[in-house]
Amino acid sequence: MMAEAGTVRAVPRRRTTAWRTGAGTAAKISGGVLLLVIVIAVFAPLIAPHPPNTGELSQILLPPAWMKGGSGSHLLGTDSLGRDELSRLIYGARISLLVGLVATLIAGLVGVPLGLLSGYLGGLADSVIVGFVNIMTAFPFLLLALLVAAVTGPGLKNVLLILGLTGWPIYTRVIRSVVLELRERPFVSNARVLGLSHWRIMTRHVMPGIWPTFLVISSLQVGYMILAEAFLSYLGLGVPEPTATWGGMLSDGSQYIFSQWWLTAFPGLAILITVLSVNVLSDSLRDLTAQAGPRKAADDADPAVVLRTYVN
Amino acid sequence: MLRFAGRQLMHLIVVLFGAVTITFVALRLSGNPVDALLPANATAQERQTLIDQLGLNRGIADQYGRFLGQVVRGDMGNSIINGQSAIREVAGQIGGSLVLAGLALAVAAVVGIALGMLSAERRGGWLDRLCRAAAAIGQAAPSFWLGLILIIVFAVRLKLFPASGMGGARYLVLPVVTLAIAIVPYVMRLTRTTMLGVLDAEFMRFHKAKGLRPAVIIYRHGLKNCLPPVITLLGLQAGPLLGGVVIIEYVFGRSGVGSLLISSIYNRDYPVVQVAVLVIVAVVVLANVAADLAVAALDPRVRLGGRAA
């Protein structure tokens, strides 16, 4: 790509300043929304107007307050057991964020060391790990999660482990490609010449180089894990009732799709808004690391595409 | 080309073998399937019968060997619910699911590539911004929720399409649209990124110097050059797509492998679950191989041993 010669179309190669400030605004808004969701999740007992799991049977399937028949004490109405929809949404944020973060962490703890070993060591270890990753990625992620959930049964701990232990190959794949590139850099061979052990080079010299990539993958994974948890809970294989989860609420609400549309709309909106904020923030993070980092690994390709591609 | 196809076939066999192994591990080792398969009030005798039936009292290596034997012979046991051959059960349902998935992929490919090219061409314009915002939303929305919202809007409110069930083409519209929406953002974004790169390429400048009209340059020469990565992506989307089919069939009350899989999970119909999962994985792997072959046919660099641009 010869930047100095004229291009076919008069498009600037790099993003314009206007675009960048636009991205900055998007990042600020999504960051703010995410912060709000986190605060809501942490302080759920203080914020929720009603307890999430106790319903009044005299007040089942109330519409939101602004609709006919709605009541001011149940702003978003009540579900089929008379439980306050808003309170359950607020408590549901806890599960979604918890699963998003912890499952991503577990996936990273498995995937990063494998990627590091695979890329740094090469040879047989590399072939074995890459082969394993290829097989794992041939398996649709949600299907594998579904399969394991069907056997282990529902429960928060199971969901965390299932998503964590099925979601790691993306880390291994991308981190490996980054390490392959870092390994060829002079500072690694210099460290080797200085007589440092492989272990020390890996942990002290190669590891810091993978942080930007790690952050970008993780931030995207969080959104993906939240969606996967909703998927499992929707099918009744996630965190079981009466715990409020957005996916579970959707599953419950979708039985009333012909009359009480809001029971379907609100939990889905909560998922959408949270995941969207995470993804937009992640995109800005990528732009940031792409500008700061000297190398361009997976960041020229669209990371969302790359991730989806690897994760299935 | 033939050698390339041969390599792909080897790859296919290795990955399928791995998938069979993962299915085995997931079903046998991630917990005691007997507890998952039997109702809580099962008698000790029922438990023992099932343990014998599944061969769970044997060693792991022995179980694995038998499982592989079953897969190779194509004898995967009978449905616990109706005694039918599990393979026949799944085979009866796969056609409808493949039609659904195929239509969704075709719609997503056409819409995604078109939007991606328009976006790239008008980079920074309002259409580009709109497409990118829509793509971000499409990527963040759970597909089953989108399906439910489409039902609320187009079936319950506007009464344009049926909410659920099987039937003519009208019944396919909402499920296909739901599945396509889940894929379009990825196709669009990759097309856009690739196209932006292609627009800068020298051969494009050459075509311009040659005096070709911009539309021809972009839609003939540009499109051809940004297809290979997009086709690879479409192949890789087979996994998420079939995952989507599973839940979308359930949401729209359609019969197919997906709803069979989910009802079999609820009914603890272990042999059918196993076959359904293996069939889906096989389809995913085949789709990837097909995509690789298509890319190789389009791009000589790939089949001659280099790497796709």
Coordinates of C-alpha atoms in Angstrom, one line a residue:
Chain A
M1 CA 0.0 0.0 0.0
M2 CA 1.8 3.1 -1.2
A3 CA 0.5 5.8 1.0
E4 CA 2.3 8.7 -0.7
A5 CA 1.0 8.0 -4.2
G6 CA -2.5 9.0 -5.1
T7 CA -5.3 6.6 -4.3
V8 CA -8.2 5.6 -6.4
R9 CA -10.7 7.3 -4.1
A10 CA -9.9 10.4 -2.2
V11 CA -10.3 8.6 1.2
P12 CA -7.8 9.3 3.9
R13 CA -5.9 6.2 5.0
R14 CA -6.2 6.9 8.7
R15 CA -9.3 7.9 10.5
T16 CA -10.1 11.6 10.5
T17 CA -9.9 13.6 13.7
A18 CA -13.7 14.0 13.6
W19 CA -14.1 10.3 13.5
R20 CA -11.7 9.9 16.4
T21 CA -13.6 12.3 18.7
G22 CA -16.8 10.5 17.7
A23 CA -15.2 7.3 18.8
G24 CA -14.2 9.0 22.0
T25 CA -17.7 10.1 22.7
A26 CA -19.0 6.6 22.1
A27 CA -16.4 5.2 24.4
K28 CA -17.3 7.7 27.1
I29 CA -21.0 6.9 26.8
S30 CA -20.6 3.2 26.8
G31 CA -18.1 3.4 29.7
G32 CA -20.6 5.5 31.6
V33 CA -23.4 3.0 30.9
L34 CA -21.3 0.1 31.9
L35 CA -20.2 1.9 35.1
L36 CA -23.9 2.4 35.9
V37 CA -24.7 -1.3 35.3
I38 CA -21.8 -2.2 37.7
V39 CA -23.1 0.2 40.4
I40 CA -26.6 -1.2 40.0
A41 CA -25.3 -4.7 40.3
V42 CA -23.2 -4.0 43.3
F43 CA -25.8 -2.0 45.2
A44 CA -28.7 -4.1 44.0
P45 CA -30.2 -4.5 47.5
L46 CA -30.2 -0.7 48.1
I47 CA -31.6 0.2 44.7
A48 CA -34.2 -2.5 44.0
P49 CA -37.6 -1.3 45.2
H50 CA -38.8 -4.8 46.0
P51 CA -37.2 -8.1 47.0
P52 CA -36.4 -9.9 43.7
N53 CA -37.8 -13.3 44.7
T54 CA -40.9 -12.7 46.6
G55 CA -44.1 -12.1 44.6
E56 CA -47.6 -11.1 45.5
L57 CA -50.0 -13.4 43.9
S58 CA -52.6 -10.6 43.9
Q59 CA -50.4 -8.6 41.6
I60 CA -49.4 -11.0 38.8
L61 CA -48.6 -9.8 35.3
L62 CA -49.1 -6.1 36.0
P63 CA -48.1 -3.8 33.1
P64 CA -45.5 -1.1 33.4
A65 CA -46.5 2.0 35.3
W66 CA -47.2 4.1 32.2
M67 CA -49.6 1.7 30.7
K68 CA -53.3 1.2 31.6
G69 CA -53.6 -0.8 34.7
G70 CA -50.0 -0.2 35.7
S71 CA -49.1 0.7 39.3
G72 CA -46.6 3.3 40.5
S73 CA -45.0 0.8 42.9
H74 CA -44.1 -1.6 40.1
L75 CA -42.5 0.7 37.5
L76 CA -41.9 -2.0 34.9
G77 CA -44.7 -4.2 36.0
T78 CA -44.6 -7.7 37.5
D79 CA -44.0 -11.2 36.2
S80 CA -46.2 -14.3 36.2
L81 CA -45.5 -14.9 39.9
G82 CA -46.1 -11.3 40.9
R83 CA -42.5 -10.4 41.3
D84 CA -41.3 -6.9 40.6
E85 CA -39.8 -6.9 37.1
L86 CA -37.5 -3.9 37.7
S87 CA -36.1 -5.4 40.9
R88 CA -35.4 -8.7 39.1
L89 CA -33.7 -6.8 36.3
I90 CA -31.5 -5.0 38.8
Y91 CA -30.5 -8.3 40.5
G92 CA -30.1 -10.0 37.2
A93 CA -27.3 -7.5 36.4
R94 CA -25.3 -9.3 39.2
I95 CA -25.4 -12.7 37.5
S96 CA -24.7 -11.3 34.0
L97 CA -21.6 -9.3 35.1
L98 CA -20.4 -12.0 37.4
V99 CA -20.6 -14.7 34.7
G100 CA -19.2 -12.3 32.1
L101 CA -16.1 -11.5 34.2
V102 CA -15.4 -14.8 35.9
A103 CA -16.0 -17.0 32.8
T104 CA -13.7 -14.7 30.8
L105 CA -11.1 -14.9 33.5
I106 CA -11.2 -18.7 33.6
A107 CA -11.0 -18.9 29.8
G108 CA -8.0 -16.5 29.9
L109 CA -6.3 -18.5 32.6
V110 CA -6.5 -21.6 30.5
G111 CA -6.0 -20.1 27.1
V112 CA -3.2 -17.6 27.7
P113 CA -0.6 -20.0 29.1
L114 CA -1.4 -22.5 26.3
G115 CA -0.9 -19.7 23.7
L116 CA 2.3 -18.6 25.3
L117 CA 3.7 -22.1 25.4
S118 CA 2.6 -22.9 21.9
G119 CA 4.0 -19.8 20.4
Y120 CA 7.2 -19.7 22.4
L121 CA 8.2 -23.3 22.4
G122 CA 7.0 -24.3 18.9
G123 CA 7.7 -27.8 17.7
L124 CA 5.7 -30.7 19.1
A125 CA 4.1 -28.7 21.9
D126 CA 2.9 -26.2 19.3
S127 CA 1.5 -28.8 17.0
V128 CA -0.4 -30.6 19.8
I129 CA -1.9 -27.4 21.2
V130 CA -2.8 -26.0 17.7
G131 CA -4.4 -29.3 16.8
F132 CA -6.5 -29.3 20.0
V133 CA -7.5 -25.7 19.4
N134 CA -8.6 -26.5 15.8
I135 CA -10.8 -29.3 17.0
M136 CA -12.3 -27.2 19.8
T137 CA -13.1 -24.4 17.3
A138 CA -14.7 -26.8 14.9
F139 CA -17.2 -27.4 17.7
P140 CA -19.8 -24.7 17.8
F141 CA -19.2 -22.9 21.1
L142 CA -22.8 -22.7 22.2
L143 CA -23.5 -26.3 21.3
L144 CA -20.6 -27.5 23.4
A145 CA -21.7 -25.3 26.3
L146 CA -25.3 -26.7 25.8
L147 CA -24.0 -30.2 25.7
V148 CA -22.0 -30.0 28.9
A149 CA -24.7 -28.0 30.7
A150 CA -27.2 -30.8 29.8
V151 CA -25.0 -33.3 31.6
T152 CA -23.8 -31.3 34.5
G153 CA -27.1 -29.7 35.2
P154 CA -28.0 -26.1 36.0
G155 CA -26.2 -23.9 38.6
L156 CA -24.0 -20.8 38.8
K157 CA -20.8 -22.7 39.4
N158 CA -21.5 -25.0 36.4
V159 CA -22.2 -22.1 34.1
L160 CA -19.0 -20.4 35.1
L161 CA -16.9 -23.6 34.5
I162 CA -18.7 -24.5 31.3
L163 CA -18.3 -21.1 29.7
G164 CA -14.8 -20.7 31.0
L165 CA -13.6 -24.1 29.9
T166 CA -15.2 -24.0 26.4
G167 CA -14.3 -20.3 25.7
W168 CA -10.5 -20.5 25.9
P169 CA -9.3 -21.4 22.4
I170 CA -9.6 -17.8 21.1
Y171 CA -7.0 -16.8 23.7
T172 CA -4.6 -19.5 22.7
R173 CA -5.0 -18.8 19.0
V174 CA -4.5 -15.1 19.1
I175 CA -1.9 -15.0 21.9
R176 CA 0.1 -17.6 20.0
S177 CA 0.2 -15.5 16.9
V178 CA 1.4 -12.5 19.0
V179 CA 4.1 -14.5 20.7
L180 CA 5.3 -15.9 17.4
E181 CA 5.9 -12.4 16.3
L182 CA 7.5 -11.2 19.6
R183 CA 9.8 -14.2 19.6
E184 CA 11.5 -13.0 16.5
R185 CA 12.2 -9.6 18.0
P186 CA 15.8 -8.7 18.9
F187 CA 15.1 -8.2 22.6
V188 CA 14.2 -11.9 23.0
S189 CA 17.3 -13.2 21.3
N190 CA 19.3 -10.7 23.3
A191 CA 17.8 -12.0 26.5
R192 CA 18.7 -15.5 25.4
V193 CA 22.3 -14.4 24.7
L194 CA 22.5 -12.9 28.1
G195 CA 21.8 -16.4 29.4
L196 CA 18.3 -15.9 30.8
S197 CA 16.2 -19.0 31.1
H198 CA 13.3 -19.7 28.8
W199 CA 10.9 -19.4 31.7
R200 CA 12.2 -16.0 32.6
I201 CA 12.1 -14.8 29.0
M202 CA 8.5 -16.0 28.7
T203 CA 7.3 -14.5 31.9
R204 CA 9.3 -11.3 32.1
H205 CA 9.9 -10.4 28.5
V206 CA 7.3 -11.9 26.3
M207 CA 4.3 -11.7 28.7
P208 CA 4.2 -7.9 28.9
G209 CA 3.9 -7.8 25.1
I210 CA 0.7 -9.8 25.1
W211 CA -1.2 -7.6 27.5
P212 CA -2.8 -5.3 24.9
T213 CA -4.0 -8.2 22.9
F214 CA -5.2 -10.0 26.1
L215 CA -7.2 -6.9 27.1
V216 CA -8.8 -6.6 23.7
I217 CA -9.8 -10.3 23.6
S218 CA -11.0 -10.3 27.2
S219 CA -13.2 -7.2 26.7
L220 CA -14.9 -8.8 23.7
Q221 CA -15.2 -12.2 25.5
V222 CA -17.1 -10.5 28.4
G223 CA -19.9 -9.5 26.1
Y224 CA -19.9 -12.9 24.5
M225 CA -20.0 -14.7 27.8
I226 CA -23.0 -12.6 28.9
L227 CA -24.8 -13.6 25.8
A228 CA -23.9 -17.3 26.3
E229 CA -25.2 -17.2 29.9
A230 CA -28.5 -15.7 28.7
F231 CA -28.7 -18.5 26.1
L232 CA -28.2 -21.2 28.7
S233 CA -30.5 -19.6 31.2
Y234 CA -33.2 -19.1 28.5
L235 CA -33.1 -22.8 27.9
G236 CA -33.3 -23.5 31.6
L237 CA -29.7 -24.9 31.7
G238 CA -28.1 -21.8 33.3
V239 CA -28.6 -20.4 36.7
P240 CA -31.8 -21.9 38.0
E241 CA -34.9 -20.2 39.4
P242 CA -35.7 -18.4 41.6
T243 CA -32.4 -16.5 41.1
A244 CA -33.1 -13.5 38.8
T245 CA -31.1 -13.8 35.5
W246 CA -31.9 -11.9 32.3
G247 CA -32.0 -15.1 30.3
G248 CA -34.2 -16.8 32.7
M249 CA -36.6 -13.8 32.8
L250 CA -36.7 -13.8 29.0
S251 CA -37.6 -17.5 29.1
D252 CA -40.3 -16.9 31.6
G253 CA -41.6 -13.7 29.8
S254 CA -41.7 -15.3 26.4
Q255 CA -44.6 -17.5 27.5
Y256 CA -46.7 -14.3 27.6
I257 CA -45.5 -13.0 24.3
F258 CA -49.0 -12.5 22.9
S259 CA -50.2 -10.3 25.7
Q260 CA -47.4 -9.1 28.0
W261 CA -44.7 -8.1 25.4
W262 CA -42.8 -6.1 28.0
L263 CA -41.8 -9.2 29.9
T264 CA -39.8 -10.2 26.8
A265 CA -38.6 -6.8 25.8
F266 CA -37.0 -5.5 29.0
P267 CA -34.7 -8.3 29.9
G268 CA -33.5 -8.5 26.3
L269 CA -32.9 -4.7 26.3
A270 CA -30.9 -5.1 29.5
I271 CA -28.7 -7.7 27.8
L272 CA -28.4 -5.6 24.6
I273 CA -27.4 -2.4 26.4
T274 CA -24.8 -4.1 28.6
V275 CA -23.2 -6.1 25.8
L276 CA -23.3 -3.2 23.5
S277 CA -21.5 -1.0 26.0
V278 CA -18.9 -3.7 26.6
N279 CA -18.3 -4.1 22.8
V280 CA -18.1 -0.4 22.0
L281 CA -15.7 0.1 24.9
S282 CA -13.7 -2.9 23.6
D283 CA -13.5 -1.3 20.1
S284 CA -12.1 1.9 21.6
L285 CA -9.7 -0.1 23.6
R286 CA -8.5 -1.8 20.4
D287 CA -8.1 1.5 18.7
L288 CA -6.1 2.7 21.6
T289 CA -3.7 -0.3 21.7
A290 CA -3.4 -0.2 17.9
Q291 CA -2.2 3.3 18.1
A292 CA 0.1 2.8 21.1
G293 CA 1.6 -0.6 20.1
P294 CA 4.4 -0.8 17.6
R295 CA 3.1 -4.0 16.1
K296 CA -0.1 -4.7 14.3
A297 CA -1.2 -8.2 15.1
A298 CA -4.9 -8.9 14.9
D299 CA -5.8 -5.3 15.2
D300 CA -5.9 -4.5 11.6
A301 CA -8.4 -7.2 11.1
D302 CA -11.7 -6.5 12.8
P303 CA -11.3 -8.0 16.2
A304 CA -15.0 -8.7 16.5
V305 CA -14.8 -10.7 13.3
V306 CA -11.6 -12.4 14.4
L307 CA -13.1 -13.3 17.8
R308 CA -16.4 -14.5 16.4
T309 CA -14.4 -16.5 13.9
Y310 CA -12.3 -18.2 16.5
V311 CA -14.8 -18.6 19.2
N312 CA -17.6 -19.9 17.0
Chain B
M1 CA -6.6 -28.3 -6.7
L2 CA -6.9 -32.1 -6.2
R3 CA -4.0 -32.2 -3.8
F4 CA -5.6 -29.2 -2.0
A5 CA -8.9 -31.1 -1.7
G6 CA -7.0 -34.1 -0.4
R7 CA -5.4 -32.1 2.4
Q8 CA -8.8 -30.7 3.2
L9 CA -10.2 -34.2 3.5
M10 CA -7.5 -35.3 5.9
H11 CA -8.2 -32.2 7.9
L12 CA -11.9 -33.0 7.9
I13 CA -11.2 -36.5 9.2
V14 CA -8.9 -35.3 12.0
V15 CA -11.4 -32.7 13.1
L16 CA -14.3 -35.0 13.1
F17 CA -12.4 -37.5 15.1
G18 CA -11.6 -34.8 17.6
A19 CA -15.2 -33.7 17.7
V20 CA -16.3 -37.3 18.4
T21 CA -13.8 -37.4 21.2
I22 CA -15.0 -34.1 22.7
T23 CA -18.6 -35.3 22.6
F24 CA -17.5 -38.4 24.4
V25 CA -15.6 -36.4 27.0
A26 CA -18.4 -33.9 27.5
L27 CA -21.1 -36.5 27.8
R28 CA -19.2 -39.1 29.9
L29 CA -16.7 -37.3 32.0
S30 CA -18.3 -33.9 32.9
G31 CA -20.5 -35.6 35.5
N32 CA -22.4 -38.8 36.1
P33 CA -24.8 -39.0 33.2
V34 CA -26.9 -41.5 35.1
D35 CA -28.0 -38.7 37.5
A36 CA -28.7 -36.4 34.6
L37 CA -30.5 -39.1 32.6
L38 CA -32.8 -40.5 35.2
P39 CA -35.5 -38.8 37.2
A40 CA -34.7 -38.1 40.8
N41 CA -37.0 -40.9 42.1
A42 CA -35.4 -43.6 39.9
T43 CA -34.9 -47.0 41.6
A44 CA -31.6 -48.6 42.2
Q45 CA -32.5 -51.2 39.6
E46 CA -33.3 -48.6 36.9
R47 CA -29.9 -47.0 37.7
Q48 CA -28.1 -50.3 37.3
T49 CA -29.9 -51.1 34.0
L50 CA -28.9 -47.7 32.6
I51 CA -25.3 -48.1 33.8
D52 CA -25.2 -51.5 32.0
Q53 CA -26.9 -50.1 28.9
L54 CA -24.4 -47.2 28.6
G55 CA -21.5 -49.4 29.5
L56 CA -20.5 -47.0 32.3
N57 CA -19.2 -49.9 34.5
R58 CA -16.3 -50.4 32.1
G59 CA -13.0 -48.6 32.1
I60 CA -12.7 -45.3 30.3
A61 CA -10.5 -46.5 27.6
D62 CA -12.8 -49.4 26.9
Q63 CA -15.8 -47.1 26.8
Y64 CA -14.0 -44.8 24.4
G65 CA -13.1 -47.7 22.1
R66 CA -16.6 -48.9 22.1
F67 CA -17.9 -45.4 21.4
L68 CA -15.6 -45.0 18.4
G69 CA -16.6 -48.4 17.1
Q70 CA -20.3 -47.3 17.3
V71 CA -19.6 -44.1 15.5
V72 CA -17.7 -45.9 12.7
R73 CA -20.3 -48.5 12.3
G74 CA -23.0 -45.9 12.4
D75 CA -24.8 -47.7 15.2
M76 CA -25.5 -45.0 17.8
G77 CA -28.3 -46.7 19.8
N78 CA -32.0 -46.1 19.9
S79 CA -34.0 -43.2 21.2
I80 CA -34.9 -43.8 24.9
I81 CA -38.3 -42.1 24.2
N82 CA -39.7 -44.0 21.2
G83 CA -37.2 -46.8 20.5
Q84 CA -36.4 -45.5 17.0
S85 CA -32.9 -45.6 15.7
A86 CA -31.3 -42.3 16.9
I87 CA -29.6 -41.8 13.6
R88 CA -32.9 -42.2 11.8
E89 CA -34.5 -39.7 14.2
V90 CA -31.9 -37.1 13.4
A91 CA -31.8 -37.8 9.7
G92 CA -35.5 -37.2 9.5
Q93 CA -35.0 -33.7 10.8
I94 CA -31.8 -32.5 9.3
G95 CA -33.3 -31.4 5.9
G96 CA -35.5 -28.7 7.3
S97 CA -32.7 -27.3 9.5
L98 CA -30.3 -27.2 6.6
V99 CA -32.8 -25.3 4.5
L100 CA -33.3 -22.8 7.3
A101 CA -29.5 -22.4 7.8
G102 CA -28.8 -22.2 4.1
L103 CA -31.4 -19.5 3.4
A104 CA -30.2 -17.5 6.4
L105 CA -26.5 -17.7 5.2
A106 CA -27.5 -16.7 1.7
V107 CA -29.5 -13.7 2.9
A108 CA -26.7 -12.7 5.3
A109 CA -24.1 -13.0 2.6
V110 CA -25.9 -10.9 0.1
V111 CA -27.1 -8.2 2.5
G112 CA -23.8 -8.2 4.5
I113 CA -21.6 -7.9 1.4
A114 CA -23.8 -5.2 -0.1
L115 CA -23.8 -3.1 3.0
G116 CA -20.1 -3.6 3.6
M117 CA -19.3 -2.4 0.1
L118 CA -21.6 0.6 0.3
S119 CA -20.1 1.4 3.7
A120 CA -16.6 1.2 2.4
E121 CA -17.4 3.3 -0.6
R122 CA -19.0 6.0 1.4
R123 CA -16.6 5.8 4.3
G124 CA -17.4 8.2 7.0
G125 CA -20.7 9.2 5.5
W126 CA -24.0 8.8 7.2
L127 CA -24.7 5.5 5.5
D128 CA -21.4 4.1 6.8
R129 CA -22.1 5.4 10.3
L130 CA -25.7 4.0 10.2
C131 CA -24.5 0.6 9.0
R132 CA -21.8 0.4 11.6
A133 CA -24.1 1.4 14.4
A134 CA -26.7 -1.2 13.3
A135 CA -23.9 -3.8 13.1
A136 CA -22.8 -3.0 16.7
I137 CA -26.4 -3.4 17.9
G138 CA -26.9 -6.6 15.9
Q139 CA -23.7 -8.1 17.5
A140 CA -24.9 -7.2 21.0
A141 CA -28.4 -8.6 20.8
P142 CA -29.1 -12.2 21.8
S143 CA -30.5 -13.8 18.6
F144 CA -33.3 -15.6 20.4
W145 CA -34.5 -12.3 21.8
L146 CA -34.4 -10.7 18.4
G147 CA -36.6 -13.6 17.2
L148 CA -39.0 -13.0 20.0
I149 CA -39.1 -9.3 19.2
L150 CA -39.8 -10.0 15.6
I151 CA -42.6 -12.3 16.6
I152 CA -44.1 -9.5 18.8
V153 CA -43.8 -6.9 16.1
F154 CA -44.6 -8.8 12.9
A155 CA -46.7 -11.7 14.1
V156 CA -48.6 -10.4 17.1
R157 CA -49.0 -6.8 16.2
L158 CA -48.9 -6.5 12.5
K159 CA -50.1 -10.0 11.8
L160 CA -47.9 -10.2 8.7
F161 CA -46.3 -13.5 9.3
P162 CA -47.2 -16.5 11.5
A163 CA -45.6 -16.5 14.9
S164 CA -44.5 -20.1 15.0
G165 CA -44.9 -23.5 13.4
M166 CA -44.1 -25.2 10.1
G167 CA -45.7 -24.5 6.8
G168 CA -45.1 -22.6 3.6
A169 CA -42.5 -19.9 2.8
R170 CA -44.3 -17.5 5.1
Y171 CA -43.3 -19.5 8.1
L172 CA -39.7 -19.3 7.1
V173 CA -39.5 -15.5 6.8
L174 CA -39.1 -14.5 10.5
P175 CA -36.7 -17.3 11.5
V176 CA -34.5 -16.7 8.4
V177 CA -34.4 -12.9 9.1
T178 CA -33.5 -13.5 12.8
L179 CA -30.7 -15.8 11.9
A180 CA -29.4 -13.6 9.1
I181 CA -29.4 -10.5 11.4
A182 CA -27.0 -12.4 13.7
I183 CA -24.5 -12.9 10.9
V184 CA -24.9 -9.8 8.8
P185 CA -22.8 -7.5 11.1
Y186 CA -19.8 -9.8 10.9
V187 CA -20.0 -10.1 7.1
M188 CA -20.6 -6.4 6.7
R189 CA -17.7 -5.4 8.9
L190 CA -15.2 -7.8 7.3
T191 CA -16.4 -6.8 3.8
R192 CA -15.9 -3.1 4.7
T193 CA -12.4 -3.6 6.2
T194 CA -11.3 -5.8 3.3
M195 CA -12.8 -3.4 0.7
L196 CA -11.0 -0.4 2.3
G197 CA -7.8 -2.3 1.8
V198 CA -8.6 -3.2 -1.7
L199 CA -9.6 0.4 -2.6
D200 CA -6.0 1.4 -1.8
A201 CA -4.5 -1.3 -3.9
E202 CA -2.4 -0.5 -7.0
F203 CA -4.4 -2.6 -9.4
M204 CA -7.5 -0.5 -8.6
R205 CA -5.5 2.6 -9.5
F206 CA -4.5 0.8 -12.7
H207 CA -8.2 0.1 -13.6
K208 CA -8.9 3.8 -12.9
A209 CA -6.1 4.9 -15.2
K210 CA -7.4 2.5 -17.8
G211 CA -10.6 4.6 -17.7
L212 CA -13.0 2.1 -16.3
R213 CA -16.1 3.5 -14.7
P214 CA -15.9 3.7 -10.9
A215 CA -18.9 1.3 -10.5
V216 CA -17.2 -1.3 -12.6
I217 CA -14.0 -0.9 -10.7
I218 CA -15.6 -1.3 -7.4
Y219 CA -18.3 -3.9 -8.1
R220 CA -16.4 -6.1 -10.4
H221 CA -12.7 -5.9 -9.6
G222 CA -13.0 -4.7 -6.0
L223 CA -15.7 -7.3 -5.1
K224 CA -13.8 -10.1 -6.6
N225 CA -10.8 -9.3 -4.5
C226 CA -12.5 -8.9 -1.2
L227 CA -14.5 -12.2 -1.6
P228 CA -12.0 -14.7 -0.4
P229 CA -11.8 -13.6 3.2
V230 CA -15.5 -13.0 3.3
I231 CA -16.1 -16.6 2.0
T232 CA -13.8 -17.9 4.7
L233 CA -15.8 -16.0 7.3
L234 CA -19.1 -17.3 5.9
G235 CA -17.7 -20.9 6.3
L236 CA -16.6 -20.1 9.9
Q237 CA -20.0 -18.6 10.6
A238 CA -21.5 -22.1 10.1
G239 CA -20.8 -22.9 13.7
P240 CA -22.6 -19.9 15.3
L241 CA -25.2 -20.2 12.6
L242 CA -26.1 -23.8 13.5
G243 CA -25.9 -22.8 17.2
G244 CA -28.4 -20.2 16.3
V245 CA -30.6 -22.7 14.3
V246 CA -30.8 -24.8 17.5
I247 CA -32.3 -22.0 19.5
I248 CA -34.3 -20.3 16.7
E249 CA -36.1 -23.5 15.9
Y250 CA -37.0 -23.7 19.6
V251 CA -38.1 -20.1 19.7
F252 CA -40.3 -20.4 16.5
G253 CA -41.6 -23.8 17.3
R254 CA -40.2 -25.3 14.2
S255 CA -39.3 -29.0 13.9
G256 CA -35.7 -29.7 13.0
V257 CA -32.4 -31.0 14.4
G258 CA -32.3 -28.0 16.8
S259 CA -35.6 -28.5 18.5
L260 CA -35.0 -32.3 18.4
L261 CA -31.7 -31.7 20.3
I262 CA -33.4 -29.4 22.9
S263 CA -36.3 -31.7 23.5
S264 CA -33.9 -34.6 23.7
I265 CA -31.9 -32.8 26.3
Y266 CA -35.1 -32.1 28.3
N267 CA -36.2 -35.7 27.9
R268 CA -32.7 -37.0 28.7
D269 CA -32.7 -38.9 25.5
Y270 CA -29.0 -39.4 25.5
P271 CA -28.5 -41.3 22.2
V272 CA -30.4 -38.8 20.2
V273 CA -28.5 -35.9 21.8
Q274 CA -25.2 -37.6 20.9
V275 CA -26.2 -38.1 17.2
A276 CA -27.7 -34.6 16.9
V277 CA -24.5 -33.0 18.2
L278 CA -22.2 -35.1 16.0
V279 CA -24.3 -34.3 12.9
I280 CA -24.3 -30.6 13.6
V281 CA -20.5 -30.7 14.1
A282 CA -20.1 -32.6 10.9
V283 CA -22.1 -30.0 9.0
V284 CA -20.0 -27.2 10.5
V285 CA -16.8 -28.9 9.5
L286 CA -18.0 -29.6 6.0
A287 CA -19.1 -26.0 5.6
N288 CA -15.6 -24.9 6.5
V289 CA -14.1 -27.3 4.1
A290 CA -16.5 -26.1 1.4
A291 CA -15.5 -22.5 2.1
D292 CA -11.8 -23.3 1.9
L293 CA -12.3 -25.0 -1.4
A294 CA -14.3 -22.1 -2.7
V295 CA -11.5 -19.7 -1.7
A296 CA -8.9 -21.9 -3.3
A297 CA -10.9 -22.0 -6.5
L298 CA -11.1 -18.1 -6.4
D299 CA -7.6 -17.4 -5.3
P300 CA -4.7 -19.2 -7.0
R301 CA -2.3 -18.1 -4.2
V302 CA -4.2 -20.4 -1.8
R303 CA -4.2 -23.6 -3.8
L304 CA -0.6 -23.1 -4.8
G305 CA 0.4 -23.2 -1.2
G306 CA 0.7 -19.6 -0.3
R307 CA -1.7 -17.7 2.0
A308 CA -4.8 -15.8 1.2
A309 CA -4.3 -12.0 1.2

